[in-house]
């Protein structure tokens, strides 16, 4: 990926994002299966080394958010990108429909419970962004299920603006506490999504992935695209950027996501702890002790 440019995918608020111009497919960044596997292996090695350093350095944390339409490849991307990475410093959370307990709290409550510790990478498969995406397109969730006071939901446009602001403030707060946030929108085309949903129906081993709700959501495709565009424009910043990655080709998607995470980790001022000369000498003294134990 010598010609890889992170800026090609980055949305940081300096320019308006137009979802109609966003690509869903791009030129292959590998020539054949062997090269793909080699590139994936190299990325996994780099990511594991950087995560190991982050864990030892123990000053930064990283929150990686994945948002997309159904069947865009979130699960598979997470699985492949993290293959080969030490699980000790990785946490993955998938957010489904809110439970009654979660609905009884503020909209950031359930995700706030599992924000990353320093030294770790936390993955959110869907996130608090559902509150300005799904909930915006399906406002009955807000007015009926979330049980907010009536006077707070009379002006829905105001609600969304407030939530964008709340999310932005949360991400600024995390940044000031050493937690970096990067967000991915996996941009799948309506046609490719249709093919994948049909495959889930036709392949018995994938039937469990299919939900009737996925078909209903497709009827509101344009509304969702508008919601994503507004959400990305309202919440993109230099300290918590969005990355819009074409998702019609899963292998290109996985390689690109891996590269972006690696580049973001490299920006952090991390290093392995320096033992210092006294501690180094002390550690060396244990070598003979350990060797002598073999003779006991």
PDB file of C-alpha atoms in Angstrom:
ATOM      1  CA  UNK A   1       0.000   0.000   0.000  1.00  0.00           C
ATOM      2  CA  UNK A   2       2.815   2.369  -0.928  1.00  0.00           C
ATOM      3  CA  UNK A   3       0.398   4.857  -2.485  1.00  0.00           C
ATOM      4  CA  UNK A   4      -1.979   4.778   0.490  1.00  0.00           C
ATOM      5  CA  UNK A   5      -3.077   8.231   1.656  1.00  0.00           C
ATOM      6  CA  UNK A   6      -5.072   8.412   4.852  1.00  0.00           C
ATOM      7  CA  UNK A   7      -6.419  11.803   3.759  1.00  0.00           C
ATOM      8  CA  UNK A   8      -8.368  10.117   0.947  1.00  0.00           C
ATOM      9  CA  UNK A   9     -10.765   8.696   3.526  1.00  0.00           C
ATOM     10  CA  UNK A  10     -10.553  11.224   6.350  1.00  0.00           C
ATOM     11  CA  UNK A  11     -13.372  13.651   7.197  1.00  0.00           C
ATOM     12  CA  UNK A  12     -12.295  16.075   9.931  1.00  0.00           C
ATOM     13  CA  UNK A  13     -14.652  19.001   9.551  1.00  0.00           C
ATOM     14  CA  UNK A  14     -12.414  21.108   7.321  1.00  0.00           C
ATOM     15  CA  UNK A  15     -14.624  20.410   4.290  1.00  0.00           C
ATOM     16  CA  UNK A  16     -18.235  19.355   3.907  1.00  0.00           C
ATOM     17  CA  UNK A  17     -18.880  15.669   3.312  1.00  0.00           C
ATOM     18  CA  UNK A  18     -21.208  14.856   0.402  1.00  0.00           C
ATOM     19  CA  UNK A  19     -22.369  11.265   0.658  1.00  0.00           C
ATOM     20  CA  UNK A  20     -23.510  11.232  -2.972  1.00  0.00           C
ATOM     21  CA  UNK A  21     -19.885  11.697  -4.042  1.00  0.00           C
ATOM     22  CA  UNK A  22     -18.525   9.066  -1.662  1.00  0.00           C
ATOM     23  CA  UNK A  23     -17.279   5.912  -3.374  1.00  0.00           C
ATOM     24  CA  UNK A  24     -18.557   2.461  -2.472  1.00  0.00           C
ATOM     25  CA  UNK A  25     -15.859   0.649  -4.453  1.00  0.00           C
ATOM     26  CA  UNK A  26     -12.276   1.457  -5.351  1.00  0.00           C
ATOM     27  CA  UNK A  27      -9.393   0.039  -7.343  1.00  0.00           C
ATOM     28  CA  UNK A  28      -7.897  -3.113  -5.852  1.00  0.00           C
ATOM     29  CA  UNK A  29      -4.930  -2.436  -3.606  1.00  0.00           C
ATOM     30  CA  UNK A  30      -3.656  -6.004  -3.999  1.00  0.00           C
ATOM     31  CA  UNK A  31      -2.917  -8.078  -7.098  1.00  0.00           C
ATOM     32  CA  UNK A  32      -3.875 -11.581  -6.007  1.00  0.00           C
ATOM     33  CA  UNK A  33      -4.806 -13.761  -3.041  1.00  0.00           C
ATOM     34  CA  UNK A  34      -1.184 -14.270  -1.999  1.00  0.00           C
ATOM     35  CA  UNK A  35      -0.480 -10.543  -1.913  1.00  0.00           C
ATOM     36  CA  UNK A  36      -3.693  -9.878   0.002  1.00  0.00           C
ATOM     37  CA  UNK A  37      -2.786 -12.447   2.648  1.00  0.00           C
ATOM     38  CA  UNK A  38       0.752 -11.066   2.908  1.00  0.00           C
ATOM     39  CA  UNK A  39      -0.556  -7.512   3.334  1.00  0.00           C
ATOM     40  CA  UNK A  40      -3.093  -8.619   5.914  1.00  0.00           C
ATOM     41  CA  UNK A  41      -0.414 -10.525   7.834  1.00  0.00           C
ATOM     42  CA  UNK A  42       1.930  -7.514   7.814  1.00  0.00           C
ATOM     43  CA  UNK A  43      -0.836  -5.204   9.025  1.00  0.00           C
ATOM     44  CA  UNK A  44      -1.750  -7.612  11.827  1.00  0.00           C
ATOM     45  CA  UNK A  45       1.904  -7.734  12.912  1.00  0.00           C
ATOM     46  CA  UNK A  46       2.208  -3.925  12.951  1.00  0.00           C
ATOM     47  CA  UNK A  47      -1.072  -3.514  14.789  1.00  0.00           C
ATOM     48  CA  UNK A  48      -0.072  -6.081  17.411  1.00  0.00           C
ATOM     49  CA  UNK A  49       3.279  -4.337  17.986  1.00  0.00           C
ATOM     50  CA  UNK A  50       1.633  -0.922  18.362  1.00  0.00           C
ATOM     51  CA  UNK A  51      -1.062  -2.276  20.665  1.00  0.00           C
ATOM     52  CA  UNK A  52       1.617  -3.963  22.784  1.00  0.00           C
ATOM     53  CA  UNK A  53       3.452  -0.642  23.086  1.00  0.00           C
ATOM     54  CA  UNK A  54       0.223   1.143  23.991  1.00  0.00           C
ATOM     55  CA  UNK A  55      -0.476  -1.442  26.697  1.00  0.00           C
ATOM     56  CA  UNK A  56       3.005  -1.041  28.184  1.00  0.00           C
ATOM     57  CA  UNK A  57       3.026   2.763  27.830  1.00  0.00           C
ATOM     58  CA  UNK A  58      -0.369   2.883  29.566  1.00  0.00           C
ATOM     59  CA  UNK A  59      -1.133   6.552  28.896  1.00  0.00           C
ATOM     60  CA  UNK A  60      -3.320   6.443  25.796  1.00  0.00           C
ATOM     61  CA  UNK A  61      -6.454   4.525  24.943  1.00  0.00           C
ATOM     62  CA  UNK A  62      -8.176   4.171  21.578  1.00  0.00           C
ATOM     63  CA  UNK A  63     -11.887   3.982  20.805  1.00  0.00           C
ATOM     64  CA  UNK A  64     -12.671   2.707  17.310  1.00  0.00           C
ATOM     65  CA  UNK A  65     -16.294   3.065  16.207  1.00  0.00           C
ATOM     66  CA  UNK A  66     -17.864   1.221  13.285  1.00  0.00           C
ATOM     67  CA  UNK A  67     -21.114   2.494  11.790  1.00  0.00           C
ATOM     68  CA  UNK A  68     -22.772   1.284   8.607  1.00  0.00           C
ATOM     69  CA  UNK A  69     -25.921   0.006   7.009  1.00  0.00           C
ATOM     70  CA  UNK A  70     -26.729  -3.665   7.610  1.00  0.00           C
ATOM     71  CA  UNK A  71     -24.546  -6.185   5.728  1.00  0.00           C
ATOM     72  CA  UNK A  72     -21.819  -3.600   5.091  1.00  0.00           C
ATOM     73  CA  UNK A  73     -19.204  -5.856   6.697  1.00  0.00           C
ATOM     74  CA  UNK A  74     -18.718  -4.519  10.219  1.00  0.00           C
ATOM     75  CA  UNK A  75     -18.388  -7.922  11.907  1.00  0.00           C
ATOM     76  CA  UNK A  76     -16.048  -9.380   9.301  1.00  0.00           C
ATOM     77  CA  UNK A  77     -13.879  -6.270   9.234  1.00  0.00           C
ATOM     78  CA  UNK A  78     -13.465  -6.283  13.005  1.00  0.00           C
ATOM     79  CA  UNK A  79     -12.666 -10.009  12.976  1.00  0.00           C
ATOM     80  CA  UNK A  80     -10.030  -9.782  10.245  1.00  0.00           C
ATOM     81  CA  UNK A  81      -8.423  -6.520  11.360  1.00  0.00           C
ATOM     82  CA  UNK A  82      -7.884  -7.801  14.898  1.00  0.00           C
ATOM     83  CA  UNK A  83      -6.745 -11.304  13.971  1.00  0.00           C
ATOM     84  CA  UNK A  84      -3.280 -11.809  15.399  1.00  0.00           C
ATOM     85  CA  UNK A  85      -3.580  -9.000  17.950  1.00  0.00           C
ATOM     86  CA  UNK A  86      -3.083  -9.910  21.615  1.00  0.00           C
ATOM     87  CA  UNK A  87      -6.618 -10.031  23.081  1.00  0.00           C
ATOM     88  CA  UNK A  88      -5.410  -8.808  26.494  1.00  0.00           C
ATOM     89  CA  UNK A  89      -5.529  -5.187  25.348  1.00  0.00           C
ATOM     90  CA  UNK A  90      -8.613  -5.427  23.133  1.00  0.00           C
ATOM     91  CA  UNK A  91     -12.284  -5.074  24.057  1.00  0.00           C
ATOM     92  CA  UNK A  92     -15.154  -5.424  21.565  1.00  0.00           C
ATOM     93  CA  UNK A  93     -18.710  -4.305  22.263  1.00  0.00           C
ATOM     94  CA  UNK A  94     -21.646  -4.777  19.900  1.00  0.00           C
ATOM     95  CA  UNK A  95     -24.682  -2.622  20.582  1.00  0.00           C
ATOM     96  CA  UNK A  96     -28.037  -4.066  19.579  1.00  0.00           C
ATOM     97  CA  UNK A  97     -31.496  -2.674  20.304  1.00  0.00           C
ATOM     98  CA  UNK A  98     -31.486  -1.011  23.744  1.00  0.00           C
ATOM     99  CA  UNK A  99     -32.830  -3.001  26.680  1.00  0.00           C
ATOM    100  CA  UNK A 100     -35.479  -1.620  29.030  1.00  0.00           C
ATOM    101  CA  UNK A 101     -32.741  -0.807  31.535  1.00  0.00           C
ATOM    102  CA  UNK A 102     -30.750   1.087  28.905  1.00  0.00           C
ATOM    103  CA  UNK A 103     -33.842   2.967  27.734  1.00  0.00           C
ATOM    104  CA  UNK A 104     -34.346   4.129  31.301  1.00  0.00           C
ATOM    105  CA  UNK A 105     -31.036   6.018  31.231  1.00  0.00           C
ATOM    106  CA  UNK A 106     -29.601   8.904  29.209  1.00  0.00           C
ATOM    107  CA  UNK A 107     -28.638   8.079  25.619  1.00  0.00           C
ATOM    108  CA  UNK A 108     -24.894   7.935  26.343  1.00  0.00           C
ATOM    109  CA  UNK A 109     -25.231   5.737  29.420  1.00  0.00           C
ATOM    110  CA  UNK A 110     -24.807   2.275  27.927  1.00  0.00           C
ATOM    111  CA  UNK A 111     -21.703   3.181  25.927  1.00  0.00           C
ATOM    112  CA  UNK A 112     -20.165   5.194  28.759  1.00  0.00           C
ATOM    113  CA  UNK A 113     -20.045   2.009  30.848  1.00  0.00           C
ATOM    114  CA  UNK A 114     -17.492   0.446  28.511  1.00  0.00           C
ATOM    115  CA  UNK A 115     -15.279   3.284  27.282  1.00  0.00           C
ATOM    116  CA  UNK A 116     -11.618   2.232  26.900  1.00  0.00           C
ATOM    117  CA  UNK A 117      -9.115   2.182  29.710  1.00  0.00           C
ATOM    118  CA  UNK A 118      -5.676   3.605  29.078  1.00  0.00           C
ATOM    119  CA  UNK A 119      -3.473   1.045  27.408  1.00  0.00           C
ATOM    120  CA  UNK A 120      -6.339  -0.618  25.575  1.00  0.00           C
ATOM    121  CA  UNK A 121      -8.184  -0.499  22.272  1.00  0.00           C
ATOM    122  CA  UNK A 122     -11.967  -0.688  22.473  1.00  0.00           C
ATOM    123  CA  UNK A 123     -14.086  -1.449  19.431  1.00  0.00           C
ATOM    124  CA  UNK A 124     -17.708  -0.330  19.215  1.00  0.00           C
ATOM    125  CA  UNK A 125     -19.769  -2.252  16.653  1.00  0.00           C
ATOM    126  CA  UNK A 126     -22.448   0.434  16.390  1.00  0.00           C
ATOM    127  CA  UNK A 127     -22.403   3.042  19.127  1.00  0.00           C
ATOM    128  CA  UNK A 128     -23.972   6.168  20.555  1.00  0.00           C
ATOM    129  CA  UNK A 129     -24.215   7.358  16.950  1.00  0.00           C
ATOM    130  CA  UNK A 130     -27.306   5.170  16.582  1.00  0.00           C
ATOM    131  CA  UNK A 131     -29.048   7.918  18.565  1.00  0.00           C
ATOM    132  CA  UNK A 132     -28.669  10.385  15.686  1.00  0.00           C
ATOM    133  CA  UNK A 133     -29.026   7.829  12.901  1.00  0.00           C
ATOM    134  CA  UNK A 134     -31.646   5.140  13.565  1.00  0.00           C
ATOM    135  CA  UNK A 135     -33.476   7.238  16.144  1.00  0.00           C
ATOM    136  CA  UNK A 136     -33.520  10.232  13.810  1.00  0.00           C
ATOM    137  CA  UNK A 137     -35.025   8.205  10.966  1.00  0.00           C
ATOM    138  CA  UNK A 138     -37.389   6.414  13.369  1.00  0.00           C
ATOM    139  CA  UNK A 139     -38.311   9.201  15.841  1.00  0.00           C
ATOM    140  CA  UNK A 140     -40.955   7.063  17.573  1.00  0.00           C
ATOM    141  CA  UNK A 141     -38.023   5.466  19.385  1.00  0.00           C
ATOM    142  CA  UNK A 142     -37.313   8.851  20.932  1.00  0.00           C
ATOM    143  CA  UNK A 143     -40.860   9.981  21.650  1.00  0.00           C
ATOM    144  CA  UNK A 144     -42.324   6.647  22.775  1.00  0.00           C
ATOM    145  CA  UNK A 145     -39.587   4.229  23.855  1.00  0.00           C
ATOM    146  CA  UNK A 146     -37.043   6.539  25.508  1.00  0.00           C
ATOM    147  CA  UNK A 147     -39.678   8.151  27.736  1.00  0.00           C
ATOM    148  CA  UNK A 148     -38.183  11.633  27.745  1.00  0.00           C
ATOM    149  CA  UNK A 149     -40.306  14.484  29.127  1.00  0.00           C
ATOM    150  CA  UNK A 150     -42.719  15.681  26.439  1.00  0.00           C
ATOM    151  CA  UNK A 151     -41.410  19.238  26.469  1.00  0.00           C
ATOM    152  CA  UNK A 152     -37.931  17.969  25.536  1.00  0.00           C
ATOM    153  CA  UNK A 153     -39.100  16.261  22.355  1.00  0.00           C
ATOM    154  CA  UNK A 154     -41.464  18.869  20.923  1.00  0.00           C
ATOM    155  CA  UNK A 155     -38.752  20.286  18.650  1.00  0.00           C
ATOM    156  CA  UNK A 156     -36.953  17.304  17.091  1.00  0.00           C
ATOM    157  CA  UNK A 157     -34.522  19.436  15.084  1.00  0.00           C
ATOM    158  CA  UNK A 158     -33.356  20.918  18.366  1.00  0.00           C
ATOM    159  CA  UNK A 159     -32.992  17.436  19.863  1.00  0.00           C
ATOM    160  CA  UNK A 160     -30.643  16.298  17.089  1.00  0.00           C
ATOM    161  CA  UNK A 161     -28.530  19.453  17.317  1.00  0.00           C
ATOM    162  CA  UNK A 162     -28.215  18.961  21.066  1.00  0.00           C
ATOM    163  CA  UNK A 163     -27.212  15.339  20.626  1.00  0.00           C
ATOM    164  CA  UNK A 164     -24.562  16.216  18.049  1.00  0.00           C
ATOM    165  CA  UNK A 165     -23.219  18.717  20.571  1.00  0.00           C
ATOM    166  CA  UNK A 166     -23.323  16.176  23.415  1.00  0.00           C
ATOM    167  CA  UNK A 167     -21.418  13.645  21.310  1.00  0.00           C
ATOM    168  CA  UNK A 168     -18.848  16.228  20.260  1.00  0.00           C
ATOM    169  CA  UNK A 169     -18.320  17.266  23.871  1.00  0.00           C
ATOM    170  CA  UNK A 170     -17.886  13.633  24.933  1.00  0.00           C
ATOM    171  CA  UNK A 171     -15.222  13.067  22.288  1.00  0.00           C
ATOM    172  CA  UNK A 172     -13.398  16.263  23.272  1.00  0.00           C
ATOM    173  CA  UNK A 173     -13.509  15.113  26.894  1.00  0.00           C
ATOM    174  CA  UNK A 174     -12.071  11.723  25.971  1.00  0.00           C
ATOM    175  CA  UNK A 175      -9.278  13.357  23.962  1.00  0.00           C
ATOM    176  CA  UNK A 176      -8.344  15.522  26.944  1.00  0.00           C
ATOM    177  CA  UNK A 177      -8.077  12.345  29.007  1.00  0.00           C
ATOM    178  CA  UNK A 178      -5.760  10.523  26.619  1.00  0.00           C
ATOM    179  CA  UNK A 179      -8.459   8.525  24.838  1.00  0.00           C
ATOM    180  CA  UNK A 180      -8.323   8.934  21.075  1.00  0.00           C
ATOM    181  CA  UNK A 181     -11.493   8.385  19.026  1.00  0.00           C
ATOM    182  CA  UNK A 182     -11.718   7.391  15.361  1.00  0.00           C
ATOM    183  CA  UNK A 183     -14.963   6.596  13.581  1.00  0.00           C
ATOM    184  CA  UNK A 184     -15.515   4.469  10.487  1.00  0.00           C
ATOM    185  CA  UNK A 185     -18.468   4.670   8.126  1.00  0.00           C
ATOM    186  CA  UNK A 186     -18.364   1.583   5.923  1.00  0.00           C
ATOM    187  CA  UNK A 187     -19.990   2.849   2.748  1.00  0.00           C
ATOM    188  CA  UNK A 188     -21.804  -0.010   1.024  1.00  0.00           C
ATOM    189  CA  UNK A 189     -23.969   0.535  -2.055  1.00  0.00           C
ATOM    190  CA  UNK A 190     -27.664  -0.303  -2.034  1.00  0.00           C
ATOM    191  CA  UNK A 191     -27.067  -2.852  -4.812  1.00  0.00           C
ATOM    192  CA  UNK A 192     -24.264  -4.651  -2.963  1.00  0.00           C
ATOM    193  CA  UNK A 193     -26.295  -4.682   0.232  1.00  0.00           C
ATOM    194  CA  UNK A 194     -29.171  -6.310  -1.669  1.00  0.00           C
ATOM    195  CA  UNK A 195     -26.853  -9.048  -2.961  1.00  0.00           C
ATOM    196  CA  UNK A 196     -25.556  -9.762   0.548  1.00  0.00           C
ATOM    197  CA  UNK A 197     -29.036  -9.857   2.091  1.00  0.00           C
ATOM    198  CA  UNK A 198     -30.209 -12.284  -0.602  1.00  0.00           C
ATOM    199  CA  UNK A 199     -27.147 -14.449   0.081  1.00  0.00           C
ATOM    200  CA  UNK A 200     -28.140 -14.573   3.753  1.00  0.00           C
ATOM    201  CA  UNK A 201     -31.529 -15.940   2.709  1.00  0.00           C
ATOM    202  CA  UNK A 202     -30.233 -18.431   0.141  1.00  0.00           C
ATOM    203  CA  UNK A 203     -27.353 -19.781   2.269  1.00  0.00           C
ATOM    204  CA  UNK A 204     -28.763 -21.817   5.216  1.00  0.00           C
ATOM    205  CA  UNK A 205     -25.582 -21.222   7.209  1.00  0.00           C
ATOM    206  CA  UNK A 206     -26.239 -17.471   7.036  1.00  0.00           C
ATOM    207  CA  UNK A 207     -30.000 -17.485   7.699  1.00  0.00           C
ATOM    208  CA  UNK A 208     -29.385 -16.498  11.303  1.00  0.00           C
ATOM    209  CA  UNK A 209     -27.904 -13.186  10.138  1.00  0.00           C
ATOM    210  CA  UNK A 210     -31.054 -12.127   8.302  1.00  0.00           C
ATOM    211  CA  UNK A 211     -33.713  -9.975   9.938  1.00  0.00           C
ATOM    212  CA  UNK A 212     -36.927  -8.756   8.344  1.00  0.00           C
ATOM    213  CA  UNK A 213     -36.136  -5.318   9.731  1.00  0.00           C
ATOM    214  CA  UNK A 214     -33.233  -5.113   7.264  1.00  0.00           C
ATOM    215  CA  UNK A 215     -35.727  -5.092   4.388  1.00  0.00           C
ATOM    216  CA  UNK A 216     -37.861  -2.400   6.015  1.00  0.00           C
ATOM    217  CA  UNK A 217     -34.802  -0.208   6.540  1.00  0.00           C
ATOM    218  CA  UNK A 218     -34.007  -0.399   2.812  1.00  0.00           C
ATOM    219  CA  UNK A 219     -37.281   1.401   2.093  1.00  0.00           C
ATOM    220  CA  UNK A 220     -35.804   4.396   3.907  1.00  0.00           C
ATOM    221  CA  UNK A 221     -32.354   4.215   2.305  1.00  0.00           C
ATOM    222  CA  UNK A 222     -32.291   7.861   1.225  1.00  0.00           C
ATOM    223  CA  UNK A 223     -33.349   9.018   4.681  1.00  0.00           C
ATOM    224  CA  UNK A 224     -30.530   7.014   6.234  1.00  0.00           C
ATOM    225  CA  UNK A 225     -28.001   8.394   3.777  1.00  0.00           C
ATOM    226  CA  UNK A 226     -29.100  11.910   4.651  1.00  0.00           C
ATOM    227  CA  UNK A 227     -28.854  11.090   8.359  1.00  0.00           C
ATOM    228  CA  UNK A 228     -25.312   9.756   7.895  1.00  0.00           C
ATOM    229  CA  UNK A 229     -24.235  12.780   5.904  1.00  0.00           C
ATOM    230  CA  UNK A 230     -25.553  15.217   8.506  1.00  0.00           C
ATOM    231  CA  UNK A 231     -24.156  13.177  11.395  1.00  0.00           C
ATOM    232  CA  UNK A 232     -20.673  12.994   9.876  1.00  0.00           C
ATOM    233  CA  UNK A 233     -20.609  16.708   9.066  1.00  0.00           C
ATOM    234  CA  UNK A 234     -21.832  17.660  12.542  1.00  0.00           C
ATOM    235  CA  UNK A 235     -19.451  15.423  14.501  1.00  0.00           C
ATOM    236  CA  UNK A 236     -16.261  15.251  12.419  1.00  0.00           C
ATOM    237  CA  UNK A 237     -13.283  17.028  13.955  1.00  0.00           C
ATOM    238  CA  UNK A 238      -9.506  16.932  13.720  1.00  0.00           C
ATOM    239  CA  UNK A 239      -9.324  15.266  17.125  1.00  0.00           C
ATOM    240  CA  UNK A 240     -12.092  12.742  16.425  1.00  0.00           C
ATOM    241  CA  UNK A 241     -12.248  12.238  12.646  1.00  0.00           C
ATOM    242  CA  UNK A 242     -14.517  10.086  10.562  1.00  0.00           C
ATOM    243  CA  UNK A 243     -13.136   7.744   7.927  1.00  0.00           C
ATOM    244  CA  UNK A 244     -15.486   6.938   5.059  1.00  0.00           C
ATOM    245  CA  UNK A 245     -14.287   3.702   3.463  1.00  0.00           C
ATOM    246  CA  UNK A 246     -15.769   1.997   0.368  1.00  0.00           C
ATOM    247  CA  UNK A 247     -17.294  -1.296   1.510  1.00  0.00           C
ATOM    248  CA  UNK A 248     -18.448  -3.114  -1.633  1.00  0.00           C
ATOM    249  CA  UNK A 249     -15.193  -5.107  -1.683  1.00  0.00           C
ATOM    250  CA  UNK A 250     -14.521  -6.686   1.703  1.00  0.00           C
ATOM    251  CA  UNK A 251     -10.808  -7.375   1.219  1.00  0.00           C
ATOM    252  CA  UNK A 252      -9.984  -3.827   0.140  1.00  0.00           C
ATOM    253  CA  UNK A 253     -12.094  -2.589   3.040  1.00  0.00           C
ATOM    254  CA  UNK A 254     -10.222  -4.683   5.614  1.00  0.00           C
ATOM    255  CA  UNK A 255      -6.782  -3.676   4.368  1.00  0.00           C
ATOM    256  CA  UNK A 256      -7.749   0.004   4.352  1.00  0.00           C
ATOM    257  CA  UNK A 257      -9.264  -0.036   7.830  1.00  0.00           C
ATOM    258  CA  UNK A 258      -6.167  -1.799   9.194  1.00  0.00           C
ATOM    259  CA  UNK A 259      -3.888   0.797   7.627  1.00  0.00           C
ATOM    260  CA  UNK A 260      -5.896   3.704   9.022  1.00  0.00           C
ATOM    261  CA  UNK A 261      -5.848   2.319  12.568  1.00  0.00           C
ATOM    262  CA  UNK A 262      -2.093   1.724  12.302  1.00  0.00           C
ATOM    263  CA  UNK A 263      -1.485   5.280  11.078  1.00  0.00           C
ATOM    264  CA  UNK A 264      -3.595   6.712  13.906  1.00  0.00           C
ATOM    265  CA  UNK A 265      -1.688   4.668  16.499  1.00  0.00           C
ATOM    266  CA  UNK A 266       1.624   5.875  15.077  1.00  0.00           C
ATOM    267  CA  UNK A 267       0.571   9.464  15.758  1.00  0.00           C
ATOM    268  CA  UNK A 268       0.529   8.796  19.499  1.00  0.00           C
ATOM    269  CA  UNK A 269       3.637   9.706  21.445  1.00  0.00           C
ATOM    270  CA  UNK A 270       4.194   6.180  22.748  1.00  0.00           C
ATOM    271  CA  UNK A 271       7.229   4.170  23.796  1.00  0.00           C
ATOM    272  CA  UNK A 272       8.077   1.219  25.978  1.00  0.00           C
ATOM    273  CA  UNK A 273       8.900   2.286  29.556  1.00  0.00           C
ATOM    274  CA  UNK A 274      12.596   3.078  30.078  1.00  0.00           C
ATOM    275  CA  UNK A 275      13.935   1.003  32.954  1.00  0.00           C
ATOM    276  CA  UNK A 276      16.879   3.309  33.593  1.00  0.00           C
ATOM    277  CA  UNK A 277      20.488   2.239  34.305  1.00  0.00           C
ATOM    278  CA  UNK A 278      19.944   1.168  37.932  1.00  0.00           C
ATOM    279  CA  UNK A 279      16.903  -0.953  37.150  1.00  0.00           C
ATOM    280  CA  UNK A 280      18.671  -2.447  34.108  1.00  0.00           C
ATOM    281  CA  UNK A 281      21.572  -3.617  36.279  1.00  0.00           C
ATOM    282  CA  UNK A 282      19.152  -4.952  38.861  1.00  0.00           C
ATOM    283  CA  UNK A 283      17.325  -6.939  36.196  1.00  0.00           C
ATOM    284  CA  UNK A 284      20.589  -8.388  34.872  1.00  0.00           C
ATOM    285  CA  UNK A 285      21.366  -9.703  38.349  1.00  0.00           C
ATOM    286  CA  UNK A 286      18.346 -11.972  38.117  1.00  0.00           C
ATOM    287  CA  UNK A 287      19.802 -13.797  35.112  1.00  0.00           C
ATOM    288  CA  UNK A 288      22.272 -15.750  37.262  1.00  0.00           C
ATOM    289  CA  UNK A 289      19.603 -16.393  39.883  1.00  0.00           C
ATOM    290  CA  UNK A 290      17.310 -17.896  37.252  1.00  0.00           C
ATOM    291  CA  UNK A 291      20.114 -20.014  35.750  1.00  0.00           C
ATOM    292  CA  UNK A 292      21.160 -21.299  39.184  1.00  0.00           C
ATOM    293  CA  UNK A 293      17.589 -22.385  39.878  1.00  0.00           C
ATOM    294  CA  UNK A 294      17.994 -24.986  37.134  1.00  0.00           C
ATOM    295  CA  UNK A 295      20.613 -26.726  39.273  1.00  0.00           C
ATOM    296  CA  UNK A 296      18.476 -26.991  42.387  1.00  0.00           C
TER     297      UNK A 296
END
